[in-house]
């Protein structure tokens, strides 16, 4: 063991480690009907691990390879693997219950988007149906669930914070957007646009109210190391539940349905709002209105610029009045505008 390295002007204020980019595809076989999820998982932990950093004492370190293996183990055994929020809660709680010196777990599950292949059905000639076990990658959009599981007050008093979201949802509308009335000074070269192409890659996050993880660890065994180890191995690996109040409609446990609703709200507001700048705010307001357990919604909207091509050299008008007549555009990857905001519940 190396000598202590605590001399110096600083101290270890914070330490967290784990395994990132754990890639997993899970096939759930229900007879001939299969379901799949593909995840990128990041699992980090905090706790009584300071001596590993300050004294090179790895006796407190759960190897990141072990965290990876636990992720795969639960991908096989967890009944919640098809639900990103539930799977993240299960994984975080399992890590804290298995290793008593760990106090917090931070799990992020990024879900890639797969859709079923449509094939001719058995009925009408033009009818189609979803294939039982064939899928196609439905774009670059991803679902994200980030969970902080906190057992700092004991394994019988676990609190979880859940933030869900979507990223890389690429959208575009060819009219119904404008940008004018902005500050004009000696640095301004941008012309006002009363009508323009509007495109962005939506990055949205919605944060739920904290929940108590009531049921995974009976209080009677929370301080009994031997009983706790057996419980983790024989029960928690295969069964994980929350209380009735914590697992009701609209809670993080209902994350799949909330994500569908939030995505729908985002797309519908984007398509129908004819606004010079208030679209993001209206998206957040609608998500809060439809999801009462969500406390705040954050959006990041990078502008995917499509610039009208000047064709006056050919005697063609491709700019029109404030952009309304433009029909040929050149996509510009960079630089790009970026707007972000958080809308919080009152």
Short mmCIF file of C-alpha atoms in Angstrom, two decimals:
data_model
loop_
_atom_site.label_atom_id
_atom_site.label_comp_id
_atom_site.label_asym_id
_atom_site.label_seq_id
_atom_site.Cartn_x
_atom_site.Cartn_y
_atom_site.Cartn_z
CA UNK A 1 0.00 0.00 0.00
CA UNK A 2 1.33 3.41 -0.90
CA UNK A 3 1.95 5.99 1.77
CA UNK A 4 -0.65 8.58 2.55
CA UNK A 5 -0.78 11.52 0.21
CA UNK A 6 -2.78 13.92 2.36
CA UNK A 7 -0.08 16.60 2.57
CA UNK A 8 -0.75 19.74 0.61
CA UNK A 9 -3.07 22.73 0.53
CA UNK A 10 -6.11 20.85 -0.74
CA UNK A 11 -8.56 18.21 0.41
CA UNK A 12 -10.75 15.69 -1.36
CA UNK A 13 -14.05 17.53 -1.62
CA UNK A 14 -15.87 15.10 -3.86
CA UNK A 15 -15.30 11.71 -5.47
CA UNK A 16 -17.44 9.60 -7.75
CA UNK A 17 -16.60 6.76 -10.11
CA UNK A 18 -18.16 3.92 -12.06
CA UNK A 19 -18.67 2.47 -15.51
CA UNK A 20 -19.77 4.46 -18.53
CA UNK A 21 -20.96 3.41 -21.97
CA UNK A 22 -22.14 -0.05 -20.97
CA UNK A 23 -23.91 -1.16 -24.12
CA UNK A 24 -26.63 -3.76 -23.87
CA UNK A 25 -29.35 -5.17 -26.12
CA UNK A 26 -32.06 -7.13 -24.29
CA UNK A 27 -34.51 -9.43 -26.07
CA UNK A 28 -37.61 -10.25 -24.05
CA UNK A 29 -39.19 -13.37 -25.52
CA UNK A 30 -42.93 -13.75 -25.05
CA UNK A 31 -43.49 -16.83 -27.15
CA UNK A 32 -43.19 -15.82 -30.80
CA UNK A 33 -43.61 -12.15 -29.89
CA UNK A 34 -40.32 -10.46 -28.97
CA UNK A 35 -39.61 -7.07 -27.47
CA UNK A 36 -36.20 -5.39 -27.55
CA UNK A 37 -34.45 -2.49 -25.90
CA UNK A 38 -30.96 -1.20 -26.60
CA UNK A 39 -29.35 0.85 -23.87
CA UNK A 40 -26.18 2.81 -23.19
CA UNK A 41 -25.79 2.75 -19.41
CA UNK A 42 -23.66 4.88 -17.11
CA UNK A 43 -23.54 3.79 -13.45
CA UNK A 44 -21.54 5.85 -10.94
CA UNK A 45 -21.29 5.59 -7.16
CA UNK A 46 -20.31 7.72 -4.17
CA UNK A 47 -19.63 6.79 -0.56
CA UNK A 48 -16.84 5.96 1.83
CA UNK A 49 -14.18 5.72 -0.87
CA UNK A 50 -11.89 8.62 0.03
CA UNK A 51 -8.88 6.48 1.01
CA UNK A 52 -8.69 5.10 -2.50
CA UNK A 53 -7.93 8.60 -3.74
CA UNK A 54 -5.90 9.94 -0.82
CA UNK A 55 -4.00 6.83 0.32
CA UNK A 56 -4.10 4.50 -2.70
CA UNK A 57 -6.13 2.02 -0.63
CA UNK A 58 -8.37 0.13 -3.05
CA UNK A 59 -9.98 -1.98 -0.35
CA UNK A 60 -13.07 0.22 -0.66
CA UNK A 61 -13.27 0.09 -4.45
CA UNK A 62 -15.91 -1.96 -6.22
CA UNK A 63 -14.22 -2.45 -9.57
CA UNK A 64 -15.86 -0.69 -12.48
CA UNK A 65 -15.76 -4.06 -14.22
CA UNK A 66 -17.98 -5.42 -11.44
CA UNK A 67 -20.42 -2.54 -11.94
CA UNK A 68 -20.51 -3.44 -15.63
CA UNK A 69 -21.20 -7.10 -14.79
CA UNK A 70 -23.99 -6.14 -12.38
CA UNK A 71 -25.55 -4.06 -15.14
CA UNK A 72 -25.61 -7.08 -17.44
CA UNK A 73 -26.81 -9.32 -14.61
CA UNK A 74 -29.81 -7.09 -13.94
CA UNK A 75 -30.44 -6.70 -17.67
CA UNK A 76 -31.06 -10.44 -17.60
CA UNK A 77 -32.95 -10.75 -14.29
CA UNK A 78 -34.79 -7.47 -13.73
CA UNK A 79 -38.51 -7.53 -14.56
CA UNK A 80 -38.21 -3.82 -15.39
CA UNK A 81 -35.61 -3.93 -18.14
CA UNK A 82 -38.05 -2.63 -20.77
CA UNK A 83 -38.63 0.57 -18.75
CA UNK A 84 -35.58 2.90 -18.55
CA UNK A 85 -36.62 4.71 -15.36
CA UNK A 86 -37.52 1.49 -13.54
CA UNK A 87 -34.37 -0.28 -14.67
CA UNK A 88 -32.21 2.65 -13.53
CA UNK A 89 -33.93 2.69 -10.12
CA UNK A 90 -33.45 -1.07 -9.79
CA UNK A 91 -29.76 -0.90 -10.71
CA UNK A 92 -29.01 2.03 -8.39
CA UNK A 93 -30.78 0.44 -5.44
CA UNK A 94 -29.08 -2.91 -6.04
CA UNK A 95 -25.63 -1.30 -5.97
CA UNK A 96 -26.28 0.50 -2.67
CA UNK A 97 -27.81 -2.57 -1.03
CA UNK A 98 -24.99 -4.85 -2.15
CA UNK A 99 -22.17 -2.56 -1.00
CA UNK A 100 -22.98 -0.99 2.36
CA UNK A 101 -20.16 1.58 2.23
CA UNK A 102 -21.66 3.19 -0.87
CA UNK A 103 -24.14 5.97 -0.19
CA UNK A 104 -25.32 7.23 -3.57
CA UNK A 105 -25.74 5.78 -7.05
CA UNK A 106 -26.13 7.77 -10.24
CA UNK A 107 -27.50 5.79 -13.16
CA UNK A 108 -28.20 7.13 -16.63
CA UNK A 109 -29.92 4.94 -19.19
CA UNK A 110 -29.93 6.11 -22.80
CA UNK A 111 -32.37 4.16 -24.96
CA UNK A 112 -31.90 3.94 -28.71
CA UNK A 113 -35.03 4.03 -30.82
CA UNK A 114 -36.17 0.81 -32.51
CA UNK A 115 -39.51 0.31 -34.31
CA UNK A 116 -41.17 -2.84 -35.61
CA UNK A 117 -41.06 -3.66 -39.31
CA UNK A 118 -44.53 -3.51 -40.89
CA UNK A 119 -45.40 -6.54 -43.03
CA UNK A 120 -48.50 -7.57 -45.03
CA UNK A 121 -51.27 -8.77 -42.76
CA UNK A 122 -53.43 -11.82 -43.11
CA UNK A 123 -56.57 -9.81 -43.92
CA UNK A 124 -57.12 -7.17 -46.58
CA UNK A 125 -54.53 -6.94 -49.31
CA UNK A 126 -53.37 -3.46 -48.29
CA UNK A 127 -53.42 -4.11 -44.52
CA UNK A 128 -50.16 -4.35 -42.60
CA UNK A 129 -49.23 -5.53 -39.13
CA UNK A 130 -46.18 -5.31 -36.91
CA UNK A 131 -43.73 -8.16 -37.32
CA UNK A 132 -43.21 -10.24 -34.19
CA UNK A 133 -39.41 -10.09 -34.11
CA UNK A 134 -38.08 -7.76 -36.84
CA UNK A 135 -37.12 -4.15 -36.15
CA UNK A 136 -35.57 -1.12 -37.81
CA UNK A 137 -33.62 1.79 -36.35
CA UNK A 138 -36.09 4.66 -36.17
CA UNK A 139 -33.71 7.62 -36.43
CA UNK A 140 -31.12 9.05 -34.04
CA UNK A 141 -33.58 10.12 -31.36
CA UNK A 142 -32.93 8.72 -27.88
CA UNK A 143 -34.83 8.36 -24.61
CA UNK A 144 -32.88 9.27 -21.49
CA UNK A 145 -33.55 8.42 -17.84
CA UNK A 146 -31.19 9.69 -15.13
CA UNK A 147 -31.62 8.54 -11.54
CA UNK A 148 -29.94 9.55 -8.29
CA UNK A 149 -30.54 6.96 -5.58
CA UNK A 150 -29.60 8.33 -2.15
CA UNK A 151 -29.14 6.01 0.84
CA UNK A 152 -27.21 8.52 2.95
CA UNK A 153 -29.83 8.25 5.71
CA UNK A 154 -29.82 4.47 5.70
CA UNK A 155 -30.96 1.64 3.48
CA UNK A 156 -34.42 1.80 5.03
CA UNK A 157 -34.78 5.46 4.05
CA UNK A 158 -33.79 5.64 0.38
CA UNK A 159 -34.79 8.69 -1.67
CA UNK A 160 -34.60 8.80 -5.45
CA UNK A 161 -34.55 11.72 -7.86
CA UNK A 162 -35.50 10.96 -11.44
CA UNK A 163 -35.02 13.09 -14.53
CA UNK A 164 -36.21 11.81 -17.90
CA UNK A 165 -35.98 13.20 -21.37
CA UNK A 166 -35.43 12.90 -25.09
CA UNK A 167 -32.46 13.96 -27.18
CA UNK A 168 -31.59 14.26 -30.86
CA UNK A 169 -35.22 14.59 -31.94
CA UNK A 170 -34.68 16.32 -35.27
CA UNK A 171 -37.63 18.42 -36.42
CA UNK A 172 -38.23 20.92 -39.21
CA UNK A 173 -41.07 23.07 -40.44
CA UNK A 174 -40.91 24.98 -43.69
CA UNK A 175 -43.07 27.92 -42.59
CA UNK A 176 -44.76 29.27 -39.49
CA UNK A 177 -41.62 30.65 -37.87
CA UNK A 178 -40.17 34.13 -37.77
CA UNK A 179 -37.39 36.11 -36.16
CA UNK A 180 -37.54 39.89 -36.11
CA UNK A 181 -37.58 42.83 -33.72
CA UNK A 182 -34.16 41.98 -32.26
CA UNK A 183 -31.49 44.47 -31.26
CA UNK A 184 -29.90 46.26 -34.20
CA UNK A 185 -26.58 48.02 -33.86
CA UNK A 186 -23.23 48.30 -35.63
CA UNK A 187 -22.62 44.57 -35.19
CA UNK A 188 -25.88 43.44 -36.77
CA UNK A 189 -25.79 41.87 -40.22
CA UNK A 190 -28.75 39.50 -39.88
CA UNK A 191 -31.86 40.52 -41.78
CA UNK A 192 -35.25 40.15 -40.07
CA UNK A 193 -37.28 37.15 -41.24
CA UNK A 194 -41.06 37.18 -41.18
CA UNK A 195 -41.17 33.63 -42.50
CA UNK A 196 -38.39 31.05 -42.41
CA UNK A 197 -37.47 27.40 -42.20
CA UNK A 198 -37.19 26.38 -38.56
CA UNK A 199 -35.28 23.22 -37.66
CA UNK A 200 -33.80 22.00 -34.39
CA UNK A 201 -32.63 18.87 -32.61
CA UNK A 202 -34.77 18.81 -29.47
CA UNK A 203 -33.03 18.06 -26.20
CA UNK A 204 -35.64 17.99 -23.43
CA UNK A 205 -35.48 16.96 -19.78
CA UNK A 206 -38.29 16.75 -17.24
CA UNK A 207 -37.54 16.39 -13.54
CA UNK A 208 -39.92 14.55 -11.23
CA UNK A 209 -40.54 15.27 -7.57
CA UNK A 210 -38.30 13.06 -5.37
CA UNK A 211 -39.78 9.71 -4.36
CA UNK A 212 -39.19 7.39 -1.44
CA UNK A 213 -37.98 3.93 -2.40
CA UNK A 214 -40.14 2.23 0.19
CA UNK A 215 -40.22 -1.47 -0.51
CA UNK A 216 -36.96 -2.96 -1.75
CA UNK A 217 -35.34 -3.36 1.68
CA UNK A 218 -37.36 -4.49 4.72
CA UNK A 219 -36.22 -2.42 7.75
CA UNK A 220 -35.64 -5.59 9.74
CA UNK A 221 -32.65 -6.55 7.59
CA UNK A 222 -31.27 -3.13 6.68
CA UNK A 223 -28.65 -3.31 9.45
CA UNK A 224 -28.07 -7.08 9.37
CA UNK A 225 -25.15 -7.64 7.00
CA UNK A 226 -25.72 -11.38 6.55
CA UNK A 227 -29.46 -11.10 6.02
CA UNK A 228 -28.95 -8.12 3.71
CA UNK A 229 -26.48 -10.03 1.54
CA UNK A 230 -28.92 -12.92 1.19
CA UNK A 231 -31.79 -10.56 0.39
CA UNK A 232 -29.83 -8.82 -2.34
CA UNK A 233 -28.83 -12.13 -3.92
CA UNK A 234 -32.10 -14.01 -3.58
CA UNK A 235 -34.72 -11.27 -3.89
CA UNK A 236 -33.55 -7.84 -4.99
CA UNK A 237 -31.91 -9.20 -8.14
CA UNK A 238 -35.29 -10.48 -9.35
CA UNK A 239 -37.85 -8.29 -7.61
CA UNK A 240 -38.01 -4.55 -7.15
CA UNK A 241 -41.11 -2.56 -6.25
CA UNK A 242 -42.14 0.85 -5.04
CA UNK A 243 -45.04 1.79 -2.83
CA UNK A 244 -48.48 2.43 -4.28
CA UNK A 245 -48.15 6.19 -4.07
CA UNK A 246 -44.68 6.19 -5.63
CA UNK A 247 -45.64 3.92 -8.53
CA UNK A 248 -48.93 5.48 -9.62
CA UNK A 249 -49.83 7.15 -12.89
CA UNK A 250 -47.65 10.13 -13.74
CA UNK A 251 -44.79 9.16 -11.41
CA UNK A 252 -41.29 8.19 -12.59
CA UNK A 253 -42.46 4.56 -12.43
CA UNK A 254 -44.87 5.54 -15.22
CA UNK A 255 -41.99 7.03 -17.17
CA UNK A 256 -42.75 5.37 -20.50
CA UNK A 257 -46.21 6.94 -20.68
CA UNK A 258 -44.93 10.32 -19.50
CA UNK A 259 -42.27 10.25 -22.22
CA UNK A 260 -44.88 9.52 -24.88
CA UNK A 261 -47.01 12.42 -23.66
CA UNK A 262 -44.08 14.84 -23.39
CA UNK A 263 -42.85 13.93 -26.86
CA UNK A 264 -46.34 14.41 -28.30
CA UNK A 265 -46.70 17.77 -26.60
CA UNK A 266 -43.30 18.91 -27.85
CA UNK A 267 -44.03 17.94 -31.44
CA UNK A 268 -47.54 19.40 -31.51
CA UNK A 269 -46.49 22.75 -30.06
CA UNK A 270 -43.54 22.90 -32.44
CA UNK A 271 -45.81 22.27 -35.43
CA UNK A 272 -48.68 24.58 -34.52
CA UNK A 273 -47.12 27.51 -32.69
CA UNK A 274 -46.62 30.44 -35.07
CA UNK A 275 -44.33 32.44 -32.84
CA UNK A 276 -41.23 34.59 -33.19
CA UNK A 277 -39.64 33.18 -30.01
CA UNK A 278 -42.11 31.74 -27.45
CA UNK A 279 -42.35 28.15 -28.73
CA UNK A 280 -39.94 26.66 -26.18
CA UNK A 281 -41.85 28.24 -23.27
CA UNK A 282 -45.16 26.90 -24.55
CA UNK A 283 -43.70 23.39 -24.86
CA UNK A 284 -42.64 23.42 -21.22
CA UNK A 285 -45.96 24.81 -20.03
CA UNK A 286 -47.86 22.05 -21.77
CA UNK A 287 -45.67 19.29 -20.34
CA UNK A 288 -46.17 20.68 -16.82
CA UNK A 289 -49.92 20.94 -17.39
CA UNK A 290 -50.18 17.31 -18.49
CA UNK A 291 -47.70 15.75 -16.02
CA UNK A 292 -48.50 16.85 -12.43
CA UNK A 293 -45.57 14.95 -10.87
CA UNK A 294 -43.05 16.80 -13.06
CA UNK A 295 -41.49 19.78 -11.27
CA UNK A 296 -39.54 21.41 -14.06
CA UNK A 297 -38.89 21.03 -17.76
CA UNK A 298 -35.71 22.08 -19.55
CA UNK A 299 -35.18 22.42 -23.28
CA UNK A 300 -32.08 22.95 -25.35
CA UNK A 301 -32.85 23.86 -28.96
CA UNK A 302 -29.87 24.32 -31.28
CA UNK A 303 -30.85 26.07 -34.48
CA UNK A 304 -30.27 23.92 -37.55
CA UNK A 305 -29.75 26.71 -40.04
CA UNK A 306 -31.10 26.54 -43.58
CA UNK A 307 -29.98 29.62 -45.47
CA UNK A 308 -31.71 30.73 -48.70
CA UNK A 309 -29.44 30.51 -51.72
CA UNK A 310 -29.01 33.81 -53.57
CA UNK A 311 -30.03 33.11 -57.17
CA UNK A 312 -30.25 36.69 -58.37
CA UNK A 313 -27.29 35.98 -60.61
CA UNK A 314 -29.65 33.75 -62.64
CA UNK A 315 -32.49 36.26 -62.58
CA UNK A 316 -34.41 34.21 -59.98
CA UNK A 317 -35.93 35.48 -56.76
CA UNK A 318 -35.18 32.97 -54.01
CA UNK A 319 -35.47 35.34 -51.07
CA UNK A 320 -38.81 37.08 -51.42
CA UNK A 321 -40.35 39.23 -48.74
CA UNK A 322 -38.70 38.44 -45.41
CA UNK A 323 -37.85 34.92 -46.53
CA UNK A 324 -41.39 33.93 -47.51
CA UNK A 325 -40.44 33.27 -51.14
CA UNK A 326 -37.35 31.14 -50.51
CA UNK A 327 -37.47 27.59 -51.84
CA UNK A 328 -33.85 26.50 -52.19
CA UNK A 329 -31.67 26.41 -49.09
CA UNK A 330 -28.19 25.35 -48.08
CA UNK A 331 -27.88 23.55 -44.71
CA UNK A 332 -25.20 24.99 -42.41
CA UNK A 333 -23.82 22.78 -39.65
CA UNK A 334 -21.91 25.50 -37.79
CA UNK A 335 -21.96 27.94 -36.23
CA UNK A 336 -25.48 27.56 -34.90
CA UNK A 337 -27.70 29.44 -32.52
CA UNK A 338 -28.65 27.74 -29.26
CA UNK A 339 -31.48 28.60 -26.93
CA UNK A 340 -32.22 26.91 -23.63
CA UNK A 341 -34.60 27.48 -20.76
CA UNK A 342 -36.14 25.78 -17.74
CA UNK A 343 -39.83 26.12 -16.94
CA UNK A 344 -40.53 25.30 -13.28
CA UNK A 345 -43.80 24.57 -11.55
CA UNK A 346 -45.09 27.44 -9.40
#
